[in-house]
Short mmCIF file of N, CA and C in Angstrom, two decimals:
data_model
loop_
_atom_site.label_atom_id
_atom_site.label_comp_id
_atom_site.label_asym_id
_atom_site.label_seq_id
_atom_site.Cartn_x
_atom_site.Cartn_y
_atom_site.Cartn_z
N UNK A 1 -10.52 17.64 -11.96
CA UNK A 1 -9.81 16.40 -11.69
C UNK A 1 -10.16 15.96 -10.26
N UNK A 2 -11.01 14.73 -10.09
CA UNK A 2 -10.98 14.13 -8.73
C UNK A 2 -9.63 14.08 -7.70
N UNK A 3 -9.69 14.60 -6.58
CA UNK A 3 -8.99 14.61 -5.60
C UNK A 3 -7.86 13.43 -5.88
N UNK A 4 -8.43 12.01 -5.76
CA UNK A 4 -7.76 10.51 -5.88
C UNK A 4 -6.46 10.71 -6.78
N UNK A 5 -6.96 11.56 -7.83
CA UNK A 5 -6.25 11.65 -9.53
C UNK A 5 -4.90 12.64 -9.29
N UNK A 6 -5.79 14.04 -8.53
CA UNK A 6 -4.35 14.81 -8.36
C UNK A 6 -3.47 14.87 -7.66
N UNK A 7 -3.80 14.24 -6.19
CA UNK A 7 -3.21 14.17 -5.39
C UNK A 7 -1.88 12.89 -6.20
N UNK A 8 -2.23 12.03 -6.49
CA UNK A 8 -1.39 11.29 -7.45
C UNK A 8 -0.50 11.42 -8.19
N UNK A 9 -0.88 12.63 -8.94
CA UNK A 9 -0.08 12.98 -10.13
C UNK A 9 0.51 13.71 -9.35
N UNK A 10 0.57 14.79 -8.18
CA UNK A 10 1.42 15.38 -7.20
C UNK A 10 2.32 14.15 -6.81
N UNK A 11 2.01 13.44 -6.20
CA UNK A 11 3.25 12.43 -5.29
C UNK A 11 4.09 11.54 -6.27
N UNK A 12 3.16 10.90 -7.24
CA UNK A 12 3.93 10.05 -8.29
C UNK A 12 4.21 10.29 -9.61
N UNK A 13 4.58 11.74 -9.97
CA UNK A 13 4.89 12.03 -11.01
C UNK A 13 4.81 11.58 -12.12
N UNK A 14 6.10 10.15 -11.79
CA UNK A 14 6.72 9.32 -12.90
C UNK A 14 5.45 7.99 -13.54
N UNK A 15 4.38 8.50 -12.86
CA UNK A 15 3.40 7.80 -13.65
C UNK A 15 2.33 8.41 -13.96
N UNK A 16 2.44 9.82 -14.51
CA UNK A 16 1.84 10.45 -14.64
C UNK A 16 1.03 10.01 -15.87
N UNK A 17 1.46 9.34 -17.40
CA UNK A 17 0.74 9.07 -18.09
C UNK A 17 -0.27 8.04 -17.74
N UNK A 18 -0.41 6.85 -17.00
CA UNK A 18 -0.75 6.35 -16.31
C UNK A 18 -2.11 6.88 -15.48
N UNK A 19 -1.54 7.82 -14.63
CA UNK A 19 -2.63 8.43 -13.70
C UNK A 19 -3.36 9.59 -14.73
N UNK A 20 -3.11 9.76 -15.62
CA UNK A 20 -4.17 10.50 -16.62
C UNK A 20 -4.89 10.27 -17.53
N UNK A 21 -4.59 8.73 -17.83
CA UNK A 21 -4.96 8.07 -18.65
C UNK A 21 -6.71 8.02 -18.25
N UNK A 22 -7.39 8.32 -19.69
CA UNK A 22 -8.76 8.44 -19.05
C UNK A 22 -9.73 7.08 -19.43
N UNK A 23 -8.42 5.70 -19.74
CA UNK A 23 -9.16 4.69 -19.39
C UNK A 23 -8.89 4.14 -18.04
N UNK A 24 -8.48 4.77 -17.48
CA UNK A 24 -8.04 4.48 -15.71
C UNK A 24 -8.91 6.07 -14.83
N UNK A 25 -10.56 5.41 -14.93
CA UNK A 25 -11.39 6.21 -14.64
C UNK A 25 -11.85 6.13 -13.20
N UNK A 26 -11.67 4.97 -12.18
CA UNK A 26 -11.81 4.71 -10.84
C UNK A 26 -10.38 5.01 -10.38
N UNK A 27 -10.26 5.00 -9.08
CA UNK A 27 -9.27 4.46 -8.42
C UNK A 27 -8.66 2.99 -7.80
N UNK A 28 -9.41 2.41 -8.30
CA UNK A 28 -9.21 0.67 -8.45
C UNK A 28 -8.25 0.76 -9.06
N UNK A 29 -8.56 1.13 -10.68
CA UNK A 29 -7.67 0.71 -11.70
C UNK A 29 -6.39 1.30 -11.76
N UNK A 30 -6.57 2.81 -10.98
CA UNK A 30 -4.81 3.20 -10.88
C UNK A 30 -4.13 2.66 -9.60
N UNK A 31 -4.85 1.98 -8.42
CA UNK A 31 -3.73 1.43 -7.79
C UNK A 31 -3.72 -0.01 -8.44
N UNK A 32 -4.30 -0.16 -8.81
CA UNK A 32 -3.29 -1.54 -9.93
C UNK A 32 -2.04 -1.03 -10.37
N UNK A 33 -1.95 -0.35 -11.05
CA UNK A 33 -0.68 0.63 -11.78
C UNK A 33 0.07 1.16 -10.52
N UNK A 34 -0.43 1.90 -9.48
CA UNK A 34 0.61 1.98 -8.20
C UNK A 34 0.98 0.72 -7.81
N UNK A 35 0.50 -0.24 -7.71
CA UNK A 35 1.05 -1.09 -7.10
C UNK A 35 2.28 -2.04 -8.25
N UNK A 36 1.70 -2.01 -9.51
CA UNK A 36 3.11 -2.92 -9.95
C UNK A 36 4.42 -1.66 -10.03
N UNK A 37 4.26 -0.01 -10.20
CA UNK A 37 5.10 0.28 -9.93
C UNK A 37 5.68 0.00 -8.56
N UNK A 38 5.04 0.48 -7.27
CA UNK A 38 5.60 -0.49 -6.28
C UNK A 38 6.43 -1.44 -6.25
N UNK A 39 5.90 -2.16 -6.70
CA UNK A 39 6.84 -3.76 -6.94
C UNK A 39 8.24 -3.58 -7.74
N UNK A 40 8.08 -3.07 -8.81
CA UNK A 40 8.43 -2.77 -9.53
C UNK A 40 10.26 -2.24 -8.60
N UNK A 41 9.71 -0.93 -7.74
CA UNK A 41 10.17 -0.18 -6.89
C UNK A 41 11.33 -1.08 -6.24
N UNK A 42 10.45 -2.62 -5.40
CA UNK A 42 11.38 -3.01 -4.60
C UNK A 42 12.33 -3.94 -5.59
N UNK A 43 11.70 -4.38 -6.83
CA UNK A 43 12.82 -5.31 -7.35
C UNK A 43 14.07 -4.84 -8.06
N UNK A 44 13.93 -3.02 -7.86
CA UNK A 44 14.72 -2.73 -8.99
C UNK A 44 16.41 -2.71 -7.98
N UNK A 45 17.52 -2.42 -8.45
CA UNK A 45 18.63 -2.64 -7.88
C UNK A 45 19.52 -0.98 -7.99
N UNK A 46 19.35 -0.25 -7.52
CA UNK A 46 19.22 -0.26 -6.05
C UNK A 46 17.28 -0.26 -5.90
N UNK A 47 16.92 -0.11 -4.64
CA UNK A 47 15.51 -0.19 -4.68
C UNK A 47 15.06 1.26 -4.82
N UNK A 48 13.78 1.44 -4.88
CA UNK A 48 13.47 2.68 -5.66
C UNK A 48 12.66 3.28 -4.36
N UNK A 49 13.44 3.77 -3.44
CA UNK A 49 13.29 3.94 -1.84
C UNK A 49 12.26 5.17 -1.94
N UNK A 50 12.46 6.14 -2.42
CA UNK A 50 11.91 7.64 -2.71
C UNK A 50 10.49 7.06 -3.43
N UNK A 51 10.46 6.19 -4.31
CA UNK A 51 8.79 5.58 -4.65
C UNK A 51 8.27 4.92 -4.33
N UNK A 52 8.86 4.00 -2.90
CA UNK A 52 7.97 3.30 -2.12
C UNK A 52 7.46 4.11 -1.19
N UNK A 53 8.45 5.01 -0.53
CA UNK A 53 7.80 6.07 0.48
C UNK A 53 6.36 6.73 -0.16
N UNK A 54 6.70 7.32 -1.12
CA UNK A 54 5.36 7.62 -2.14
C UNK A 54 4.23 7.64 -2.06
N UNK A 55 4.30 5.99 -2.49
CA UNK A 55 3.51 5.22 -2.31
C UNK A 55 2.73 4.99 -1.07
N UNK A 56 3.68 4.69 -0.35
CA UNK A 56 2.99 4.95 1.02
C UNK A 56 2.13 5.80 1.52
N UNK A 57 3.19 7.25 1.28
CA UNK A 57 2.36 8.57 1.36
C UNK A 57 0.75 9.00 0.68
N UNK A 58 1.06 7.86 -0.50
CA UNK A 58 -0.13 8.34 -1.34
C UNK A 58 -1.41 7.27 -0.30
N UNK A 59 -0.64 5.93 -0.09
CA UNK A 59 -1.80 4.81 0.91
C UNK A 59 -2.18 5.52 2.11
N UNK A 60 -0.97 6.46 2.75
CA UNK A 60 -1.81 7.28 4.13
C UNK A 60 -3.09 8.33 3.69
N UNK A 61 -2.88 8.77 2.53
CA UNK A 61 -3.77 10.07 2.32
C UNK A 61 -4.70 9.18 1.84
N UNK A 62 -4.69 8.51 1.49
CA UNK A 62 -6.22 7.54 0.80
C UNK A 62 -6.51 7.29 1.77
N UNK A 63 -6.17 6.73 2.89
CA UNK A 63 -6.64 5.78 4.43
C UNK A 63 -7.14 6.91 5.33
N UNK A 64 -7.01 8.68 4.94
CA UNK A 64 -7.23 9.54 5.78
C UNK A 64 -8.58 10.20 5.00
N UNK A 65 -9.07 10.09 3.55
CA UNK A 65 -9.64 10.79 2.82
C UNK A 65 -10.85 10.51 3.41
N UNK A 66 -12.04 11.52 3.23
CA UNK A 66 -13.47 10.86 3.60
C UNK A 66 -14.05 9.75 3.25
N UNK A 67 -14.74 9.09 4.02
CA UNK A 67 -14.98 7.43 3.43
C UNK A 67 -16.05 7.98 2.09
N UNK A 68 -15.88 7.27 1.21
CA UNK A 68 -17.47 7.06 0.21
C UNK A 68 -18.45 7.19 0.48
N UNK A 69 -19.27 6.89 -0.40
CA UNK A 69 -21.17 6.10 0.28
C UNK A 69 -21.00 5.11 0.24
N UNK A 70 -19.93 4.67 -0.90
CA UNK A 70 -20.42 3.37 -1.51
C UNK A 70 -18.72 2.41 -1.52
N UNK A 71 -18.49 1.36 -1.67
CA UNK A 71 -17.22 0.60 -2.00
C UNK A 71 -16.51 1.13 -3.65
N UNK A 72 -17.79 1.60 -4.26
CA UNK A 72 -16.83 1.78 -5.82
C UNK A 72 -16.30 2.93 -5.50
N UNK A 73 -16.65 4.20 -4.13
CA UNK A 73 -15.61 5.21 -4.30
C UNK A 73 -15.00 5.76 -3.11
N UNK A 74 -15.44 4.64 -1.92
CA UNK A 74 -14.59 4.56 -1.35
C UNK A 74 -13.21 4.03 -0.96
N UNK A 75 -12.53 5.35 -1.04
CA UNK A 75 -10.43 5.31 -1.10
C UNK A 75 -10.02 4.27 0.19
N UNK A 76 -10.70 4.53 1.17
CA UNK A 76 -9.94 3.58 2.35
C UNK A 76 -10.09 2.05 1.83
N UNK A 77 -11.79 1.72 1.16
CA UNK A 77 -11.80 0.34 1.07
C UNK A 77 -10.92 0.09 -0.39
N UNK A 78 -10.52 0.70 -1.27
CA UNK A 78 -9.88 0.46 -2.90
C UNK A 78 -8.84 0.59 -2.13
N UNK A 79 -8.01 1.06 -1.09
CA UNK A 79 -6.57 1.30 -0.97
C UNK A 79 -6.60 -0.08 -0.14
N UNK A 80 -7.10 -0.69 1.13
CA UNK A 80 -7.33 -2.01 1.23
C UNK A 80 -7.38 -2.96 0.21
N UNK A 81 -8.14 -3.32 -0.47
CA UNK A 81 -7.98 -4.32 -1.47
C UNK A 81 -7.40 -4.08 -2.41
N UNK A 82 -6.70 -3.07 -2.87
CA UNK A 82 -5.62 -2.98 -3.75
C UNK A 82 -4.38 -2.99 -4.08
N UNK A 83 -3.97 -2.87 -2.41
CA UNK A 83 -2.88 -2.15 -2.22
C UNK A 83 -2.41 -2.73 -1.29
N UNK A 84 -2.81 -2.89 0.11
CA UNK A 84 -2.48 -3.09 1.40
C UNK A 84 -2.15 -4.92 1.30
N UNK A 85 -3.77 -5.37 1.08
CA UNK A 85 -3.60 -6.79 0.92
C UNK A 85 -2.75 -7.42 0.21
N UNK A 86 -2.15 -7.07 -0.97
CA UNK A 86 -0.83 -7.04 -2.08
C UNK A 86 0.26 -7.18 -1.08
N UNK A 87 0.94 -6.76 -0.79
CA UNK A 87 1.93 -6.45 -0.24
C UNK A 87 2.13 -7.80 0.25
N UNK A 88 1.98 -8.15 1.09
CA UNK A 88 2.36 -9.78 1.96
C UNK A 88 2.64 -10.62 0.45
N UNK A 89 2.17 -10.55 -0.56
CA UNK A 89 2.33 -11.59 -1.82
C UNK A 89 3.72 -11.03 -2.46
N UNK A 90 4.14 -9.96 -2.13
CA UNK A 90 5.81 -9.52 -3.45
C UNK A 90 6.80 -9.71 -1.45
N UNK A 91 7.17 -10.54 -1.37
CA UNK A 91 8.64 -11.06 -0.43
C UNK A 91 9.30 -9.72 -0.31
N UNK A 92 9.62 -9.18 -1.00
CA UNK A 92 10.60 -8.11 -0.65
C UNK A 92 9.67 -6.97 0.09
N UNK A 93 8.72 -6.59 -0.51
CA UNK A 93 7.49 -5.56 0.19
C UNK A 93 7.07 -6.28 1.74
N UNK A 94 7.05 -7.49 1.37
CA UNK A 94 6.30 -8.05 3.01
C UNK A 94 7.61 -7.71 4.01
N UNK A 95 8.60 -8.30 3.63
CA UNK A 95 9.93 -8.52 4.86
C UNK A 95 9.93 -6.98 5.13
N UNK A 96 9.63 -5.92 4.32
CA UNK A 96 9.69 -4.47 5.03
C UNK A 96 8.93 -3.72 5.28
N UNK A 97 7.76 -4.82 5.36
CA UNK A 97 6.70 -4.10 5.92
C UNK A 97 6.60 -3.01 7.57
N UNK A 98 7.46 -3.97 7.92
CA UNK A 98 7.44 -3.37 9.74
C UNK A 98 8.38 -2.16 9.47
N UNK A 99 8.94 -1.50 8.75
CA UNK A 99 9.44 0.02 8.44
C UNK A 99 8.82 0.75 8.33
N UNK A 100 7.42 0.30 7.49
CA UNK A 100 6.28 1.38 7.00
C UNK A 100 5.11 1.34 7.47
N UNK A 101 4.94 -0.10 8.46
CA UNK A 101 3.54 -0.24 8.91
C UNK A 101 3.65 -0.52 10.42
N UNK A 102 3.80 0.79 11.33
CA UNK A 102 3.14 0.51 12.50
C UNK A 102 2.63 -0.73 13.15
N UNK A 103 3.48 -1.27 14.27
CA UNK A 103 3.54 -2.72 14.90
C UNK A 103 1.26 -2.95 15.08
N UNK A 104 1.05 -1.83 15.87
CA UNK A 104 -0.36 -2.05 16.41
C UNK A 104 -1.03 -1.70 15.18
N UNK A 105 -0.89 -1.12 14.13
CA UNK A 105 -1.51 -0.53 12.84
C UNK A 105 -1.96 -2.24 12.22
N UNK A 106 -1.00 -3.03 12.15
CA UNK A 106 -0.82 -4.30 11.71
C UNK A 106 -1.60 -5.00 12.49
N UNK A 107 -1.65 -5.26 13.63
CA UNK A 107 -2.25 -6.23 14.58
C UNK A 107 -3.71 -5.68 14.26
N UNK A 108 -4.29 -4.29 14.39
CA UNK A 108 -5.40 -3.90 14.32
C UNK A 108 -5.87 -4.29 12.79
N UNK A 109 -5.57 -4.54 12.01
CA UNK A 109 -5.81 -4.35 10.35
C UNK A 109 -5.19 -6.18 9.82
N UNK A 110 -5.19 -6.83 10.93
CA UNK A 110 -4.86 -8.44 10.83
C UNK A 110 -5.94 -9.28 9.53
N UNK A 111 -7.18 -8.60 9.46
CA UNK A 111 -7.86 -9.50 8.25
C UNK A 111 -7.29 -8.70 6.87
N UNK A 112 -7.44 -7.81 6.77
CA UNK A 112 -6.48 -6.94 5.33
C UNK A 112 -5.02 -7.94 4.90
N UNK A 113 -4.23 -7.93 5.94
CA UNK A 113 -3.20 -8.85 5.71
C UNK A 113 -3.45 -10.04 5.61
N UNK A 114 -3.73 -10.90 6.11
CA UNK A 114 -3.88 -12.35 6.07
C UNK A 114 -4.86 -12.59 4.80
N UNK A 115 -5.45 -11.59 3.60
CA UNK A 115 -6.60 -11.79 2.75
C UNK A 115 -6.49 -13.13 1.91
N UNK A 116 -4.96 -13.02 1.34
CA UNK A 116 -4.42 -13.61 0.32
C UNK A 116 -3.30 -14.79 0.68
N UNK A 117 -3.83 -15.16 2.36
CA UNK A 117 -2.03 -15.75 2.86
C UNK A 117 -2.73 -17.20 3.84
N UNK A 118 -2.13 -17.79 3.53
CA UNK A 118 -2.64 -19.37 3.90
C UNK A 118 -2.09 -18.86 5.74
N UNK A 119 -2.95 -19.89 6.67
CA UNK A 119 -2.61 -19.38 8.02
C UNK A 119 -1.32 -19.88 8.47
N UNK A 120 -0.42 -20.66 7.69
CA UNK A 120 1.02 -20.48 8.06
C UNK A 120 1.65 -19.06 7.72
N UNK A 121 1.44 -18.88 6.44
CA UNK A 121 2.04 -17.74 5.91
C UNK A 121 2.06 -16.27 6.66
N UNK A 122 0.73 -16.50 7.43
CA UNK A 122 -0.26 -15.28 7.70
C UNK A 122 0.99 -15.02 9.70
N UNK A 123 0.90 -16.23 9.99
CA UNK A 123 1.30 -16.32 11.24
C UNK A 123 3.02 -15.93 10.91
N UNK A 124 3.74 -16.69 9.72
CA UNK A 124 5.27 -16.13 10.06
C UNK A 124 5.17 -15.17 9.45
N UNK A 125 3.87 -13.83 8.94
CA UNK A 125 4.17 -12.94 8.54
C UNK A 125 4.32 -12.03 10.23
N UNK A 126 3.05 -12.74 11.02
CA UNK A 126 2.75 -11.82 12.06
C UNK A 126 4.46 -12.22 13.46
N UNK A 127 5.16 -13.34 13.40
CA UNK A 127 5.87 -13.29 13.95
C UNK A 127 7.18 -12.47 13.21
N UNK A 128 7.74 -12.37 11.98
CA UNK A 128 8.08 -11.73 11.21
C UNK A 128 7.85 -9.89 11.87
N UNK A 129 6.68 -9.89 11.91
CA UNK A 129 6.48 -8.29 12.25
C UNK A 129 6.60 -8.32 13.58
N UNK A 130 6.32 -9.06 14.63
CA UNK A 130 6.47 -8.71 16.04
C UNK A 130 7.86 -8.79 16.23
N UNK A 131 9.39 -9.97 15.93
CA UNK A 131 10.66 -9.50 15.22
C UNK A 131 10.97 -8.38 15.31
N UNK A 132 10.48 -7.87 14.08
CA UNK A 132 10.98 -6.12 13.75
C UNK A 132 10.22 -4.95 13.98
N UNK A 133 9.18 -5.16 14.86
CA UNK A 133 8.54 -4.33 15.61
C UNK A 133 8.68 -3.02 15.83
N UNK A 134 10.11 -2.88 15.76
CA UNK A 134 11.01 -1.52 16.79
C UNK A 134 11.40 -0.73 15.06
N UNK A 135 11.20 -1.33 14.08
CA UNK A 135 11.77 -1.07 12.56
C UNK A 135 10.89 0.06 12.07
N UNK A 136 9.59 0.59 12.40
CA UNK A 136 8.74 1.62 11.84
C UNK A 136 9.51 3.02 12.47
N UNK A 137 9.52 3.58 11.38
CA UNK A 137 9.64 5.02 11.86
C UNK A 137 8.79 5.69 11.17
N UNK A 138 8.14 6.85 11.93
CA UNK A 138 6.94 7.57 11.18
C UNK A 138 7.47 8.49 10.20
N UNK A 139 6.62 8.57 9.49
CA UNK A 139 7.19 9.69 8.24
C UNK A 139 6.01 10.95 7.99
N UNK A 140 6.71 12.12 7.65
CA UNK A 140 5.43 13.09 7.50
C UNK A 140 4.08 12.68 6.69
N UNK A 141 3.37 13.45 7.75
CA UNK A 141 1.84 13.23 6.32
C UNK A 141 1.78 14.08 5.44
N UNK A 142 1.12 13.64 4.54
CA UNK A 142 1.47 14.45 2.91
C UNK A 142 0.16 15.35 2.80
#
């Protein structure tokens, strides 16, 4: 089992059929599936706090893994365009972003965010995060 796959089925259990599914053969196609659970995560009532952290955990270990050769298997660039850039588009994920994403992490990683966000959007996301700046707290690495 590729690294991408188990480390997965370790952190996100509850999508385990999902992450084994062996028509979800890249890691593209299962953070599609992380990410609407994600979403999923913040719309539910109460929010599904323990699977956004997760999630997260699972986006730090992808953002730490060895780069690829190539874009089809490299984790840092599939966790970027899959995952990272998403986020500013679901309202509830963006407004809490500055909990989980490091004030300078954000400023440094400014084209990832702004991918999908018209330059109003992009700017009251970035005043939005300078706001709640003081809101990140670090969490263990997984």
């Amino acid at each position: 089992m590729p690294p991408w796959r188990e480390t997965a089925s370790k952190l996100l259990p509850e999508l385990g059929e999902k992450i084994l599914d062996p028509e979800i053969d890249t890691p593209y196609l299962l953070w599609f599936e992380i990410r609407d659970a994600f979403e999923r995560a913040y719309d539910a009532s109460p929010r599904n706090e323990s699977l956004i952290n997760r999630v997260y955990g699972y986006a730090d270990w992808c953002m730490a893994a060895p780069r690829g050769e190539t874009a089809t298997d490299d984790l840092f660039t599939c966790t970027c365009v899959c995952f990272y850039e998403h986020i500013p588009q679901h309202q509830a994920a963006r407004d809490d972003m500055p909990r989980w994403i490091p004030y300078q992490d954000f400023i440094g990683s400014e084209q990832i965010f702004r991918y999908h966000l018209t330059e109003e959007e992009f700017v009251a996301l970035k005043q939005h995060f300078d706001t709640h700046r003081h809101d990140f707290v670090p969490r263990p690495t997984i």
